[in-house]
XYZ file of C-alpha atoms in Angstrom:
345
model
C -4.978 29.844 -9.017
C -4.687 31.892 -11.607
C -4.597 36.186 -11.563
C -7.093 35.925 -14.194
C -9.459 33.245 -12.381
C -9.346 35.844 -9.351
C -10.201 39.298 -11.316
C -13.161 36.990 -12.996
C -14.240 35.965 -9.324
C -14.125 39.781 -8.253
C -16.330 40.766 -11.421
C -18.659 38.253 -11.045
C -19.342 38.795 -6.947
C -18.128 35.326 -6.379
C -15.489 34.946 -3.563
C -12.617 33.129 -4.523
C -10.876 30.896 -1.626
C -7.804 29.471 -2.364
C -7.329 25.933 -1.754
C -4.266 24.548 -0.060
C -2.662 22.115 -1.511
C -2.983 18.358 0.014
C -1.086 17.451 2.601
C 1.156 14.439 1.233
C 0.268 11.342 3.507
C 3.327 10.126 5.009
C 3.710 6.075 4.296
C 4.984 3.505 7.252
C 8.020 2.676 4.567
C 9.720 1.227 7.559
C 7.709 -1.003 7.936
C 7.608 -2.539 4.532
C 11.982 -2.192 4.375
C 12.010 -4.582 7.441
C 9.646 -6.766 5.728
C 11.533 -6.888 3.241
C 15.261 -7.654 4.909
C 12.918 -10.264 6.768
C 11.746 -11.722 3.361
C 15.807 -11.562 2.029
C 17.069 -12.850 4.877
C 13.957 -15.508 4.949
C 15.048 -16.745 0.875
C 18.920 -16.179 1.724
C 18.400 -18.848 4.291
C 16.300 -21.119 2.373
C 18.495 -20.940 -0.928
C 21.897 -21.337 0.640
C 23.139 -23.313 3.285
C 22.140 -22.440 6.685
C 25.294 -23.748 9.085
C 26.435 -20.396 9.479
C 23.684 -19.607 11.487
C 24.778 -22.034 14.430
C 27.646 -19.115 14.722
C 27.819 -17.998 18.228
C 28.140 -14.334 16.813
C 24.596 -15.625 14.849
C 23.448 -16.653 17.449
C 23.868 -14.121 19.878
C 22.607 -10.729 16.687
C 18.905 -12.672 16.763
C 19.091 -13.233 20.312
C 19.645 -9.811 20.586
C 17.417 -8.242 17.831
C 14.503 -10.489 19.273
C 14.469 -9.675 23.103
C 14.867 -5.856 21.882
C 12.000 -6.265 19.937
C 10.126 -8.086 22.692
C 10.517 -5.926 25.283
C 9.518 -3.117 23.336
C 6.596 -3.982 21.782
C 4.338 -4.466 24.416
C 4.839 -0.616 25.314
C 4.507 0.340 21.507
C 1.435 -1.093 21.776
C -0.011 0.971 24.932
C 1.988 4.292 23.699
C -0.048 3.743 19.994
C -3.457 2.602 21.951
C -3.053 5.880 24.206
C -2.694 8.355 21.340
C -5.300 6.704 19.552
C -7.803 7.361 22.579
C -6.422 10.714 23.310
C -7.543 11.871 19.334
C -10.569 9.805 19.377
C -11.722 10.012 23.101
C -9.973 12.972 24.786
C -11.621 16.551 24.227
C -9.081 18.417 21.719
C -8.839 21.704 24.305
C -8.366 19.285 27.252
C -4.516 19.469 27.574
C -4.706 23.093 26.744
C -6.846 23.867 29.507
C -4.881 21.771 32.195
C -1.566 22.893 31.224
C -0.391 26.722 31.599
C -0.808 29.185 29.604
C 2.820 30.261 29.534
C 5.253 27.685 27.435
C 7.920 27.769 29.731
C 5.444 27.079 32.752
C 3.706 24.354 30.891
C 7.451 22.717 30.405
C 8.168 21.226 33.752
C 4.707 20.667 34.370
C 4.616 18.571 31.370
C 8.104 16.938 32.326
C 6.769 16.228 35.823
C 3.105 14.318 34.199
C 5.745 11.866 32.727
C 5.609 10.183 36.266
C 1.918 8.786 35.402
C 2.772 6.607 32.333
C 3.934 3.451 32.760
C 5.516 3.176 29.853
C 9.180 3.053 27.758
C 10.418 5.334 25.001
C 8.531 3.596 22.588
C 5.096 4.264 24.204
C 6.187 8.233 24.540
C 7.020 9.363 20.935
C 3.519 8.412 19.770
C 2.172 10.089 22.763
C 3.808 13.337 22.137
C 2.901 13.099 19.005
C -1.152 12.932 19.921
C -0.622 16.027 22.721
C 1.395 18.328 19.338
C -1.623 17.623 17.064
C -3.794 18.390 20.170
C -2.442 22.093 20.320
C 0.092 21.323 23.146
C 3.168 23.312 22.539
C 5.881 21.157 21.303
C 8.335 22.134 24.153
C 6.374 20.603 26.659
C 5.354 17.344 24.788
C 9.087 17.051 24.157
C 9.665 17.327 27.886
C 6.765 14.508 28.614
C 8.355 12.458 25.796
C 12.058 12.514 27.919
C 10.778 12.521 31.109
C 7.833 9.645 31.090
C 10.026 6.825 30.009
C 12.381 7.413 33.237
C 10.748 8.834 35.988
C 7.778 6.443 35.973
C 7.201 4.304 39.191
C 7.902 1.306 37.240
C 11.230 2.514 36.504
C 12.125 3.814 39.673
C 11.129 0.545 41.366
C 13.242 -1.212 39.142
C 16.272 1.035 39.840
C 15.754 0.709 43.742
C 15.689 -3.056 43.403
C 18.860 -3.308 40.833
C 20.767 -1.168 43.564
C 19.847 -2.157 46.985
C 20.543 0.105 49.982
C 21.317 2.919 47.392
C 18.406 5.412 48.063
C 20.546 8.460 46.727
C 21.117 6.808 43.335
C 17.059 6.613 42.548
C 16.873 10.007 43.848
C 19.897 11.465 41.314
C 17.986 9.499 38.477
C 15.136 11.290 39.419
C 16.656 14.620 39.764
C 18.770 13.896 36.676
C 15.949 13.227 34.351
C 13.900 15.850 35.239
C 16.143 18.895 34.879
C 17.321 17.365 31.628
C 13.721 17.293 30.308
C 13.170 20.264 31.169
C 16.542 21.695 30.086
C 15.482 20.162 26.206
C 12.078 21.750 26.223
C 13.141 25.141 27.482
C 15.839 24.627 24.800
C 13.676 24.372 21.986
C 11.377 27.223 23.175
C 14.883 29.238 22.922
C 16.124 27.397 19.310
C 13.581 25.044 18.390
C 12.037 25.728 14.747
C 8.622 24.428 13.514
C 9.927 23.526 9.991
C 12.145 20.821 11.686
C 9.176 18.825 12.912
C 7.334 17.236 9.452
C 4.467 19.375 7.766
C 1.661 17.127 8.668
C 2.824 17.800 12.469
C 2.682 21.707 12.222
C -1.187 21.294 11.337
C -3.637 20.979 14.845
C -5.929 18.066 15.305
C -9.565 19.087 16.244
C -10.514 15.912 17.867
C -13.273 13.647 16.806
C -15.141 14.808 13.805
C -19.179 14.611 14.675
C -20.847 12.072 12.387
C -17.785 9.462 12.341
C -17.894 6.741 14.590
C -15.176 7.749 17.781
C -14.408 3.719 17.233
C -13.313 3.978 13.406
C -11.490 6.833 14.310
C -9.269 4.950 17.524
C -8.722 2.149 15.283
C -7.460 3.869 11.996
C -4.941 6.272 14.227
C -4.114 2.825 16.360
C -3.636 1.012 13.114
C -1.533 3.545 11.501
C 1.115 4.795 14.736
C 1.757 0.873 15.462
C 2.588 0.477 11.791
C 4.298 3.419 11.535
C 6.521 2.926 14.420
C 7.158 -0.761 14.528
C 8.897 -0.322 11.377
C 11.267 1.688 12.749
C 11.691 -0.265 15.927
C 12.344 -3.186 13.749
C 15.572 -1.301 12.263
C 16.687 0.180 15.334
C 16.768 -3.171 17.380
C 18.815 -4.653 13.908
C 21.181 -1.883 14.678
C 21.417 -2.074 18.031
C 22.165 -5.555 17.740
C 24.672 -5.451 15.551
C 26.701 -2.981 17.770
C 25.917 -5.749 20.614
C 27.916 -8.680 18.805
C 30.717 -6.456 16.743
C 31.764 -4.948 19.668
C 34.308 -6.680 21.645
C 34.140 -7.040 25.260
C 37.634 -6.273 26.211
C 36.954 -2.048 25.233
C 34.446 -2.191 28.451
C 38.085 -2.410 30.178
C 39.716 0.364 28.395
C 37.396 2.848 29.351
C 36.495 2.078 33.287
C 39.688 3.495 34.440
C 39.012 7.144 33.687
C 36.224 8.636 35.125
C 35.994 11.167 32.223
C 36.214 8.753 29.814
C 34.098 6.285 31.899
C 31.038 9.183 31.587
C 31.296 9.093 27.995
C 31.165 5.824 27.387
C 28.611 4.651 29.124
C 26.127 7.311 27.498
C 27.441 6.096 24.589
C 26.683 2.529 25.024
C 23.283 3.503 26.236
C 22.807 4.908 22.844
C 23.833 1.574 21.040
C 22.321 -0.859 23.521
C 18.721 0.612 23.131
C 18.289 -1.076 26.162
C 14.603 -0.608 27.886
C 14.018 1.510 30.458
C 12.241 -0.816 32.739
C 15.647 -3.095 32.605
C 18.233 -0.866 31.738
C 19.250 -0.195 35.657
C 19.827 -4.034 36.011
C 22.380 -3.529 33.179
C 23.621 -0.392 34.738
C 24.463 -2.055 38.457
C 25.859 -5.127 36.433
C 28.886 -2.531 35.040
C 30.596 -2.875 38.747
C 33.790 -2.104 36.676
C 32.658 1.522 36.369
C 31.430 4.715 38.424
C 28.131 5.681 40.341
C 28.055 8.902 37.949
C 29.136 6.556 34.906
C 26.361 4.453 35.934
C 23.904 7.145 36.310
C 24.424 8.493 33.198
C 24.105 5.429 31.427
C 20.237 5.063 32.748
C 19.442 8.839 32.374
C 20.964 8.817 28.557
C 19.241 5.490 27.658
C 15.491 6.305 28.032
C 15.837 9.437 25.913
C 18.154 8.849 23.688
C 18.740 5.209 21.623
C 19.240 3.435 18.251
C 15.338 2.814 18.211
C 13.965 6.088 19.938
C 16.040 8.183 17.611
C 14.503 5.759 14.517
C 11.118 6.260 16.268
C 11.409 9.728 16.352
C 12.542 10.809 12.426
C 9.364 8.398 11.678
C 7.194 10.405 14.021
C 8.769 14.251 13.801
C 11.581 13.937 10.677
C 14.691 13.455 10.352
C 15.927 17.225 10.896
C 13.910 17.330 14.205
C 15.265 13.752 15.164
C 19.473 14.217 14.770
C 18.896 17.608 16.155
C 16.868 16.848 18.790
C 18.966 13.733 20.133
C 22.776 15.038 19.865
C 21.393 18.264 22.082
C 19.275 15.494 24.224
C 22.914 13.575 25.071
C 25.054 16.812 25.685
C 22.387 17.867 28.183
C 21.772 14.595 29.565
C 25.282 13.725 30.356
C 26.056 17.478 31.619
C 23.341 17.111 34.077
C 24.346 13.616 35.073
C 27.733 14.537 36.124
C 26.327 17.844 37.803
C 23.922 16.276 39.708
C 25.852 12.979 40.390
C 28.846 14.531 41.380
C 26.696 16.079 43.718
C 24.709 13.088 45.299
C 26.933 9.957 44.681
């Protein structure tokens, strides 16, 4: 607006409001790139000839890319369903009014409601996504979004049947995961800046608007999270599966004789593998070749940090919040695992 519209505002008794500017909608592009490789791929296939795909290697990348995919859709869809009912269903001061007042209170509380959800890291980023727009400070829907993928019941059930007779290994992945969420959302209440997360985030959600149908408005949020997000578990599973066929078997060897080493590349691999959290401690008590603390970091790294979590989360919150977020996320994960491992293994 002008200086000159104002002053003519003033004279005339009129008062002048200025008008933000739009918020930019934010497109699921992801979605439409892995559409496209599928198309490529899809006319690559058709135009030239196809033997190479009877490759082991081949083989093995779709195999790969597929049960990735698989496994983590069903929990993409229950994360985007959730935080489509929370803005449509849920009263907007609900989670203001059960959580405490004080930010670093609400922080473990937050990290501690992660045992409810049933869910992977793909149902939590949309999730903590809903509770931000819903006024919930970001530090302790950060903590929910690390904590509910690996301190579920589902996931602890799985880890006490993957290790038999090994109580004290469900209890340090318990432990582990808790004080590590917590650690990252007292972390950002200490460093954590709002222009990391993207614009349309830093803006609060009021709920359902009165006159639209509460319906409409779970199926357009629905509509747009799953789009938004499968695109970027699409890519992340590609990745992930590349890592799982270009990398040879033999450096699993290399690294299992030092138990430094052995730490670090386990939390590593749980990166790459972007394995699910409701599987990844059958994977974890399948690496005999390695420690319990190696081990133990490999499941606590793994449902918080990934190929397709960190793609899910620059979709969701931006790129600056998502490479920020996840190399602190690792450091504080594997700190904590061989802390509290040392400890209890």
């Amino acid at each position: 607006m002008k200086k000159s519209d104002e002053l003519v505002g003033v004279a005339e008794g009129v008062a002048v409001v200025p008008v933000a500017p739009p918020l930019r909608r934010i497109r699921p592009w992801p979605l439409g790139a892995a559409l496209a490789i599928a198309a490529g791929a899809t006319a690559v296939l058709l135009l030239a000839d196809a033997q190479w795909l009877n490759r082991p290697a081949v083989q093995a990348w779709r195999t790969v890319c597929l049960a990735i995919t698989i496994q983590a859709l069903p929990f993409l869809l229950l994360g985007t369903a959730l935080s489509g009912a929370i803005n449509a269903f849920v009263p907007a001061d609900l989670f203001t009014r059960v959580l405490p007042k004080r930010a670093a209170l609400a922080v473990p509380v937050a990290g501690m409601a992660g045992a409810v959800l049933p869910g992977c890291e793909c149902a939590s980023v949309p999730v903590a996504n809903s509770l931000i727009r819903r006024g919930v400070t970001p530090a302790a829907a950060f903590a929910f979004l690390l904590s509910a993928p690996a301190i579920n019941p589902v996931v602890l059930t799985a880890t006490a049947v993957a290790f038999p007779g090994e109580p004290a290994m469900v209890a340090a992945r318990l432990l582990a995961s808790l004080v590590t969420a917590a650690a990252m959302g007292w972390l950002w209440l200490w460093l954590g800046k709002e222009k990391w997360l993207r614009p349309v985030l830093r803006h609060r959600h009021t709920g359902h608007h009165h006159g639209h149908s509460r319906w409409n408005e779970f199926r357009a949020g629905f509509q747009h999270d799953f789009l938004h997000a499968g695109g970027f578990l699409v890519l992340g599973a590609m990745a992930a599966a590349t890592f799982n066929v270009a990398v040879p078997r033999s450096v699993l060897d290399t690294f299992s004789g030092s138990p430094w080493l052995s730490v670090i590349f386990l939390a590593g691999l749980a990166v790459l593998l972007a394995v699910c959290s409701e599987a990844d401690a059958f994977v974890a008590a399948s690496l005999t070749g390695f420690s319990s603390t190696a081990r133990l970091a490999f499941m606590v790294v793994g449902p918080m940090v990934d190929l397709k979590l960190i793609a899910l989360q620059a979709g969701t919150f931006g790129r600056a919040f998502a490479w920020r977020f996840s190399t602190a996320t690792t450091v504080v994960a594997v700190t904590v695992s061989v802390l509290i491992g040392g400890a209890l293994l």
